[in-house]
Amino acid sequence: VADALDELLRGAAANPRVIGLAGGLPCPTLFPRRELTAAFLRALQTRDVPALQYAWPEGFPALREHIAARLARRGARVKADEIIVTSGAQQAITIAAQLVVRRGAAIGVDAETYPSALDAFRSLHLIPTTSPQTRVIYRMPAVSNPGGITMDDSQRRAALAHARFIIEDDAYGDLRFGGEPPVPLLATSRSRVLYVGTFSKTLGPGLRVGFLIVPAALHTRALRRKADDDLQTNSLSQAIVQEYLAHNDFDAFVQRLRRHYRRRAERLMAAVRRHLPAWSFQPPAGGFGLWVSADGRADEAAFLRRSIDAGVSFDPGSRFLTEGVARDQPTTLRLCFSAVPEDRIEEGARRLARAWTRLRSRAPARRARRRSGALR
Amino acid sequence: VADALDELLRGAAANPRVIGLAGGLPCPTLFPRRELTAAFLRALQTRDVPALQYAWPEGFPALREHIAARLARRGARVKADEIIVTSGAQQAITIAAQLVVRRGAAIGVDAETYPSALDAFRSLHLIPTTSPQTRVIYRMPAVSNPGGITMDDSQRRAALAHARFIIEDDAYGDLRFGGEPPVPLLATSRSRVLYVGTFSKTLGPGLRVGFLIVPAALHTRALRRKADDDLQTNSLSQAIVQEYLAHNDFDAFVQRLRRHYRRRAERLMAAVRRHLPAWSFQPPAGGFGLWVSADGRADEAAFLRRSIDAGVSFDPGSRFLTEGVARDQPTTLRLCFSAVPEDRIEEGARRLARAWTRLRSRAPARRARRRSGALR
């Protein structure tokens, strides 16, 4: 099923007439192209061009100093030497999981969570579960995906109380609409938190620059794992991000992003309320998407196909559901407001409502037909 | 021990007074900086900036078309859709090994081989062995590392006769001094060869653009593994390499590299013959290094430390030895001619000879002392 959905989404992404509410992509017009170009040109002029050469597995020292300084401003005191630059947050998550979860063991996750983390855990032969009593848990405390929810104090306490290790995925931490992100769990428990960060949601995912901080006792193994996987994170992107951070006010840039994405989120929420008033959602505290429940249930692939025919795409909810779709659970989906042209958001919701209404009005007939088909 | 050697080599690499014959780095003055800059600028001007955005796990289509076209000129007919762009050759090797070797099973390798492949295999719980009768073998048919040797026809036939799967690492294939690389094993057996290529040795390792081609039956698993590991290879480097290949004569550039590295190899061979006439080596057919055997044996770490003190570094041979250093095996080492300033090669060999001579002349005394120390 996932492959059929994939095919539909790939087709939709390549079709300029489809309003793209799928994918979780940052807005391409917000990439700081001019500043990144200046950073590239400086990097290429550096003697012996480290941007094009091999580098050590842990990453560029000055980049790690910048990351450490930013974390310190958020209350987490980490030395640059404790940071490993990774090929995006995804690699950091996979390395972290391998360090603390044995094959065949469970890893605690939210009921709705980041699909590529679920995929990676399963491919490593770990068992994602929503059971609260696991030795290791994976969480997004600042801004969750797909919900865009910030963990409250009691949830933070519960996480720290139960688990031996916590993989803290802070991918969207910078993009909390309300302002500064909360203190990371890392600041509270250095010896139990494996912290994952990234520049993907801000400077650009194509750069593939993430980072991982693990408890001191696990550092050597993490670094070896990183080197064995791909030797090192690409030098060019590291050099560019390093030069960018040295010459630009990254925090001011991030504040602009927050305002921009907040405005888009509000626009999408208003459009869903207007065109799909029976659907429900919790307003997100940050991030790129809105996690919504429909007023009833439909075949997911059929709904996606019909929506794409109507000229709009979305991320099917089943992807995010750790335990799969429960019996009689309403259809869920993630609607991304982040990358679509802003003035198309309203029309996207209108098309989605049209597809949903038509599918629902025909659904009983189709169900009957399928049932009779099964009898033949 | 590996960590102590690492520390020595890191110190040496950071010391400008040490002539660097270690590391296997390409020559930084040969990076096509101007052309890569033009490629970057074009990529950043592309609508919606795919160079900074997320991309599909298999990689950029036009880049894969270029790779397919180059392979076709070498006799291997592969569709672009069969190519997966990876984060360097290292990731391609680790994915390939996971597809065809079970945990705990053996993988056949050369007696001297690429250390990071050995490391990766071991970290995946595979067992590298020089035994000729394994189900899967890892080979560098065009240009081996560290030897720089091209497999002859009987060796190629033997590889294809015995193993069910062959991981063909063609990292140095472009850099065969004698001219065009041989036909890859991939061309002979599409259903049994997992082919690994890279732009690291030519355009620059910092870009981290490699690629993997697997038998059709394994393609879906390979792609899933790639996505689970790090989602995708970095878009920026892919866009740059793609633009570079579209607007430059890559083959002419590679021919210049071959001549350049051949000249450096000859210079190093002459210097070793002059200053260390009792050492032996086989002239390499390509690549970045010379694999040499000393006239006798010394403690490797002591020799490396003494060499660095004398102002020259090298890659300790034990790193490359699958079965470790055999009893009474002479000291082996890899001397890289690729990245050192060319006019320092001669002096590098002179310093190495000085360190070796001094160590050998003192070796009996030190051994005696250590033995008496052990008696206390």
Coordinates of N, CA, C and O in Angstrom, one line a residue, chain A residues 90-200:
Chain A
Q90 N 18.1 12.5 9.9 CA 17.8 11.1 9.7 C 18.9 10.2 10.1 O 18.8 9.2 10.8
Q91 N 20.1 10.5 9.6 CA 21.3 9.7 10.0 C 21.5 9.8 11.5 O 21.9 8.8 12.1
A92 N 21.3 11.0 12.1 CA 21.5 11.1 13.6 C 20.5 10.2 14.3 O 20.9 9.5 15.3
I93 N 19.3 10.1 13.8 CA 18.3 9.2 14.5 C 18.7 7.8 14.3 O 18.6 7.0 15.3
T94 N 19.1 7.4 13.2 CA 19.5 5.9 13.0 C 20.7 5.6 13.8 O 20.7 4.5 14.4
I95 N 21.7 6.4 13.9 CA 22.9 6.1 14.7 C 22.4 6.1 16.2 O 22.8 5.1 16.9
A96 N 21.7 7.0 16.6 CA 21.3 7.1 18.0 C 20.5 5.8 18.4 O 20.8 5.2 19.4
A97 N 19.6 5.4 17.5 CA 18.8 4.2 17.9 C 19.7 3.0 18.0 O 19.5 2.1 18.9
Q98 N 20.6 2.9 17.1 CA 21.5 1.7 17.1 C 22.4 1.6 18.3 O 22.8 0.6 18.8
L99 N 22.7 2.8 18.9 CA 23.5 2.8 20.1 C 22.8 2.3 21.3 O 23.5 1.8 22.2
V100 N 21.5 2.5 21.4 CA 20.9 2.2 22.7 C 19.8 1.2 22.6 O 19.2 0.8 23.7
V101 N 19.4 0.7 21.4 CA 18.3 -0.3 21.3 C 18.9 -1.5 20.6 O 19.5 -1.4 19.5
R102 N 18.7 -2.7 21.2 CA 19.2 -3.9 20.6 C 18.2 -4.3 19.5 O 17.0 -4.0 19.6
R103 N 18.7 -5.1 18.5 CA 17.8 -5.6 17.5 C 16.7 -6.5 18.2 O 17.0 -7.2 19.1
G104 N 15.5 -6.3 17.8 CA 14.4 -7.1 18.4 C 13.7 -6.4 19.6 O 12.7 -6.9 20.0
A105 N 14.4 -5.3 20.1 CA 13.8 -4.7 21.3 C 12.9 -3.6 20.9 O 12.9 -3.1 19.7
A106 N 12.1 -3.1 21.8 CA 11.1 -2.1 21.6 C 11.7 -0.7 21.8 O 12.6 -0.5 22.5
I107 N 11.1 0.3 21.0 CA 11.4 1.7 21.2 C 10.1 2.4 21.3 O 9.2 2.3 20.5
G108 N 10.0 3.2 22.4 CA 8.7 3.9 22.6 C 8.6 5.2 21.7 O 9.6 5.9 21.6
V109 N 7.5 5.3 21.1 CA 7.3 6.5 20.2 C 5.9 7.0 20.4 O 5.0 6.3 21.0
D110 N 5.6 8.2 19.9 CA 4.2 8.7 20.0 C 3.3 7.9 19.1 O 3.7 7.3 18.2
A111 N 2.0 8.0 19.4 CA 1.0 7.3 18.5 C 1.1 7.8 17.1 O 0.9 7.1 16.1
E112 N 1.3 9.2 16.9 CA 1.6 9.7 15.6 C 3.0 10.3 15.6 O 3.3 11.1 16.5
T113 N 3.8 9.9 14.7 CA 5.2 10.3 14.7 C 5.8 10.4 13.3 O 5.1 10.1 12.3
Y114 N 7.0 10.8 13.3 CA 7.7 11.0 12.0 C 7.9 9.7 11.2 O 8.6 8.8 11.7
P115 N 7.3 9.6 10.1 CA 7.3 8.3 9.4 C 8.7 7.7 9.1 O 8.9 6.5 9.1
S116 N 9.7 8.6 8.7 CA 11.0 8.1 8.4 C 11.8 7.6 9.6 O 12.7 6.8 9.5
A117 N 11.4 8.0 10.8 CA 11.9 7.4 12.0 C 11.4 6.0 12.2 O 12.1 5.1 12.5
L118 N 10.0 5.9 12.0 CA 9.4 4.6 12.1 C 10.1 3.6 11.1 O 10.4 2.5 11.4
D119 N 10.2 4.1 9.9 CA 10.8 3.2 8.8 C 12.2 2.8 9.2 O 12.6 1.6 9.1
A120 N 13.0 3.8 9.7 CA 14.4 3.5 10.0 C 14.5 2.5 11.2 O 15.2 1.5 11.2
F121 N 13.6 2.7 12.2 CA 13.6 1.8 13.4 C 13.3 0.4 12.9 O 13.9 -0.6 13.3
R122 N 12.3 0.3 12.1 CA 11.9 -1.1 11.6 C 12.9 -1.7 10.8 O 13.2 -2.9 10.9
S123 N 13.6 -0.9 9.9 CA 14.6 -1.5 9.1 C 15.8 -1.9 9.9 O 16.6 -2.8 9.5
L124 N 16.0 -1.3 11.1 CA 17.0 -1.8 12.0 C 16.6 -2.9 12.9 O 17.3 -3.3 13.9
H125 N 15.4 -3.5 12.7 CA 14.8 -4.6 13.4 C 14.5 -4.1 14.9 O 14.6 -5.0 15.8
L126 N 14.1 -2.9 15.0 CA 13.6 -2.4 16.3 C 12.1 -2.4 16.2 O 11.6 -2.4 15.1
I127 N 11.4 -2.4 17.3 CA 10.0 -2.5 17.3 C 9.4 -1.2 17.9 O 9.3 -1.0 19.1
P128 N 8.9 -0.2 17.1 CA 8.3 1.0 17.6 C 7.0 0.6 18.3 O 6.2 -0.2 17.7
T129 N 6.8 1.2 19.4 CA 5.5 0.9 20.2 C 5.1 2.1 20.9 O 5.9 3.0 21.3
T130 N 3.8 2.2 21.2 CA 3.3 3.4 21.9 C 3.2 3.0 23.4 O 2.8 3.8 24.2
S131 N 3.6 1.8 23.8 CA 3.6 1.4 25.2 C 4.5 2.4 26.0 O 5.6 2.7 25.5
P132 N 4.0 2.8 27.1 CA 4.8 3.8 27.9 C 6.0 3.3 28.6 O 6.8 4.0 29.1
Q133 N 6.1 2.0 28.7 CA 7.2 1.4 29.6 C 8.3 0.8 28.8 O 8.6 -0.4 28.9
T134 N 9.0 1.6 28.0 CA 10.1 1.0 27.2 C 11.4 1.7 27.8 O 11.4 2.8 28.3
R135 N 12.5 1.0 27.5 CA 13.8 1.4 28.0 C 14.3 2.7 27.3 O 15.0 3.5 27.9
V136 N 13.9 2.7 26.0 CA 14.3 3.9 25.2 C 13.1 4.5 24.5 O 12.2 3.8 24.1
I137 N 13.0 5.8 24.5 CA 11.9 6.5 23.8 C 12.4 7.5 22.8 O 13.5 8.1 23.0
Y138 N 11.7 7.7 21.8 CA 12.0 8.7 20.8 C 10.9 9.8 20.9 O 9.7 9.5 20.8
R139 N 11.3 11.0 21.0 CA 10.3 12.1 21.2 C 10.8 13.4 20.5 O 12.0 13.6 20.2
M140 N 9.8 14.2 20.1 CA 10.1 15.6 19.6 C 9.5 16.6 20.6 O 8.4 17.1 20.4
P141 N 10.2 16.9 21.6 CA 9.6 17.7 22.7 C 9.2 19.1 22.3 O 8.2 19.7 22.8
A142 N 10.0 19.8 21.5 CA 9.8 21.2 21.2 C 8.6 21.4 20.2 O 7.7 22.1 20.5
V143 N 8.7 20.7 19.1 CA 7.6 20.7 18.1 C 7.5 19.3 17.5 O 8.4 18.8 16.9
S144 N 6.4 18.7 17.7 CA 6.2 17.3 17.2 C 5.9 17.3 15.7 O 5.4 18.3 15.2
N145 N 6.1 16.1 15.1 CA 5.7 15.9 13.7 C 4.9 14.6 13.7 O 5.4 13.6 14.2
P146 N 3.7 14.6 13.3 CA 3.0 15.6 12.5 C 2.2 16.6 13.3 O 1.7 17.6 12.7
G147 N 2.0 16.5 14.6 CA 1.1 17.3 15.3 C 1.5 18.8 15.5 O 0.6 19.7 15.6
G148 N 2.8 19.1 15.5 CA 3.2 20.4 15.8 C 3.0 20.8 17.2 O 2.9 22.0 17.5
I149 N 3.0 19.8 18.1 CA 2.7 20.0 19.5 C 4.0 20.2 20.4 O 5.0 19.5 20.1
T150 N 4.0 21.0 21.4 CA 5.1 21.2 22.3 C 4.7 20.4 23.6 O 3.6 20.5 24.1
M151 N 5.6 19.5 24.0 CA 5.4 18.7 25.2 C 5.2 19.7 26.4 O 6.0 20.6 26.6
D152 N 4.3 19.4 27.3 CA 4.1 20.2 28.5 C 5.0 19.6 29.6 O 5.7 18.6 29.4
D153 N 5.1 20.3 30.7 CA 6.0 20.0 31.8 C 5.7 18.5 32.3 O 6.7 17.8 32.6
S154 N 4.5 18.2 32.4 CA 4.2 16.8 32.9 C 4.7 15.8 32.0 O 5.2 14.7 32.3
Q155 N 4.5 16.0 30.7 CA 5.0 15.1 29.7 C 6.5 15.0 29.7 O 7.1 13.9 29.5
R156 N 7.1 16.1 29.9 CA 8.6 16.1 30.0 C 9.1 15.3 31.2 O 10.0 14.5 31.1
R157 N 8.4 15.5 32.3 CA 8.8 14.8 33.5 C 8.5 13.3 33.3 O 9.4 12.5 33.7
A158 N 7.4 13.0 32.7 CA 7.1 11.5 32.4 C 8.2 10.9 31.6 O 8.7 9.8 31.8
A159 N 8.6 11.6 30.5 CA 9.6 11.1 29.6 C 10.9 10.8 30.4 O 11.5 9.7 30.3
L160 N 11.3 11.8 31.2 CA 12.5 11.6 32.0 C 12.4 10.6 33.1 O 13.4 10.0 33.6
A161 N 11.2 10.4 33.6 CA 11.0 9.5 34.7 C 11.1 8.0 34.3 O 11.7 7.2 35.0
H162 N 10.6 7.7 33.1 CA 10.4 6.3 32.8 C 11.6 5.7 32.0 O 11.9 4.6 32.2
A163 N 12.1 6.4 31.1 CA 13.1 5.8 30.1 C 14.5 5.9 30.6 O 14.9 6.9 31.2
R164 N 15.3 4.9 30.2 CA 16.7 5.0 30.5 C 17.4 5.9 29.5 O 18.3 6.7 29.9
F165 N 17.0 5.9 28.2 CA 17.5 6.8 27.2 C 16.4 7.5 26.5 O 15.4 6.8 26.2
I166 N 16.6 8.7 26.1 CA 15.6 9.4 25.3 C 16.3 10.0 24.1 O 17.3 10.7 24.2
I167 N 15.8 9.6 22.9 CA 16.3 10.2 21.7 C 15.4 11.5 21.4 O 14.2 11.4 21.2
E168 N 16.0 12.6 21.6 CA 15.3 13.9 21.5 C 15.5 14.5 20.1 O 16.6 14.9 19.7
D169 N 14.4 14.4 19.3 CA 14.5 14.9 17.9 C 14.0 16.3 17.9 O 12.8 16.6 18.0
D170 N 14.9 17.3 17.7 CA 14.6 18.7 17.8 C 14.6 19.4 16.4 O 14.9 20.6 16.3
A171 N 14.2 18.6 15.4 CA 14.3 19.0 14.0 C 13.6 20.4 13.8 O 14.0 21.2 13.0
Y172 N 12.4 20.5 14.4 CA 11.6 21.7 14.2 C 11.7 22.7 15.4 O 10.9 23.7 15.4
G173 N 12.7 22.5 16.3 CA 12.8 23.3 17.4 C 12.9 24.8 17.1 O 12.3 25.7 17.8
D174 N 13.6 25.2 16.0 CA 13.8 26.6 15.7 C 12.4 27.2 15.2 O 12.3 28.4 15.2
L175 N 11.5 26.4 14.8 CA 10.3 26.9 14.1 C 9.1 26.8 15.0 O 8.0 26.5 14.5
R176 N 9.3 27.2 16.2 CA 8.1 27.3 17.1 C 7.5 28.7 17.0 O 8.2 29.7 17.1
F177 N 6.3 28.8 16.6 CA 5.7 30.1 16.3 C 5.7 31.1 17.4 O 5.9 32.3 17.3
G178 N 5.5 30.6 18.6 CA 5.4 31.4 19.8 C 6.7 32.1 20.2 O 6.7 32.9 21.1
G179 N 7.8 31.7 19.6 CA 9.1 32.4 19.9 C 10.1 31.3 20.2 O 10.1 30.3 19.6
E180 N 11.0 31.6 21.2 CA 12.1 30.7 21.4 C 11.6 29.3 21.8 O 10.6 29.1 22.4
P181 N 12.4 28.3 21.3 CA 12.1 27.0 21.7 C 12.3 26.7 23.1 O 13.0 27.4 23.8
P182 N 11.6 25.7 23.7 CA 11.8 25.4 25.1 C 13.2 24.8 25.3 O 13.9 24.5 24.4
V183 N 13.6 24.8 26.6 CA 14.9 24.2 26.9 C 14.9 22.7 26.5 O 13.9 22.0 26.8
P184 N 15.9 22.3 25.8 CA 15.9 20.9 25.3 C 16.0 19.9 26.5 O 16.6 20.3 27.5
L185 N 15.5 18.8 26.4 CA 15.7 17.7 27.4 C 17.2 17.5 27.7 O 17.6 17.2 28.8
L186 N 17.9 17.7 26.6 CA 19.4 17.5 26.7 C 20.0 18.3 27.9 O 20.9 17.9 28.5
A187 N 19.4 19.5 28.1 CA 19.9 20.4 29.2 C 19.6 19.8 30.6 O 20.3 20.1 31.5
T188 N 18.6 19.0 30.6 CA 18.1 18.4 31.9 C 18.9 17.2 32.2 O 19.2 16.9 33.4
S189 N 19.2 16.4 31.2 CA 19.8 15.1 31.5 C 20.8 14.8 30.4 O 20.5 14.2 29.3
R190 N 22.1 15.2 30.6 CA 23.1 15.0 29.6 C 23.5 13.5 29.5 O 23.9 13.1 28.4
S191 N 23.2 12.7 30.5 CA 23.7 11.3 30.5 C 22.7 10.3 29.9 O 22.9 9.2 29.8
R192 N 21.5 10.9 29.6 CA 20.4 10.0 29.2 C 19.8 10.4 27.9 O 19.0 9.7 27.3
V193 N 20.1 11.6 27.4 CA 19.5 12.1 26.2 C 20.5 12.0 25.0 O 21.6 12.4 25.1
L194 N 19.9 11.5 23.9 CA 20.7 11.5 22.6 C 19.9 12.6 21.8 O 18.8 12.4 21.4
Y195 N 20.6 13.7 21.5 CA 20.0 14.9 20.9 C 20.3 15.0 19.4 O 21.4 14.8 19.0
V196 N 19.2 15.2 18.7 CA 19.3 15.3 17.2 C 18.8 16.7 16.8 O 17.7 17.1 17.1
G197 N 19.7 17.4 16.0 CA 19.3 18.7 15.5 C 19.6 18.7 14.0 O 20.2 17.8 13.4
T198 N 19.2 19.8 13.3 CA 19.4 19.9 11.9 C 19.3 21.3 11.4 O 18.6 22.2 12.1
F199 N 19.9 21.6 10.3 CA 19.7 22.9 9.6 C 18.7 22.7 8.4 O 18.5 23.7 7.6
S200 N 18.1 21.6 8.3 CA 17.3 21.3 7.1 C 16.0 22.2 7.0 O 15.6 22.6 6.0

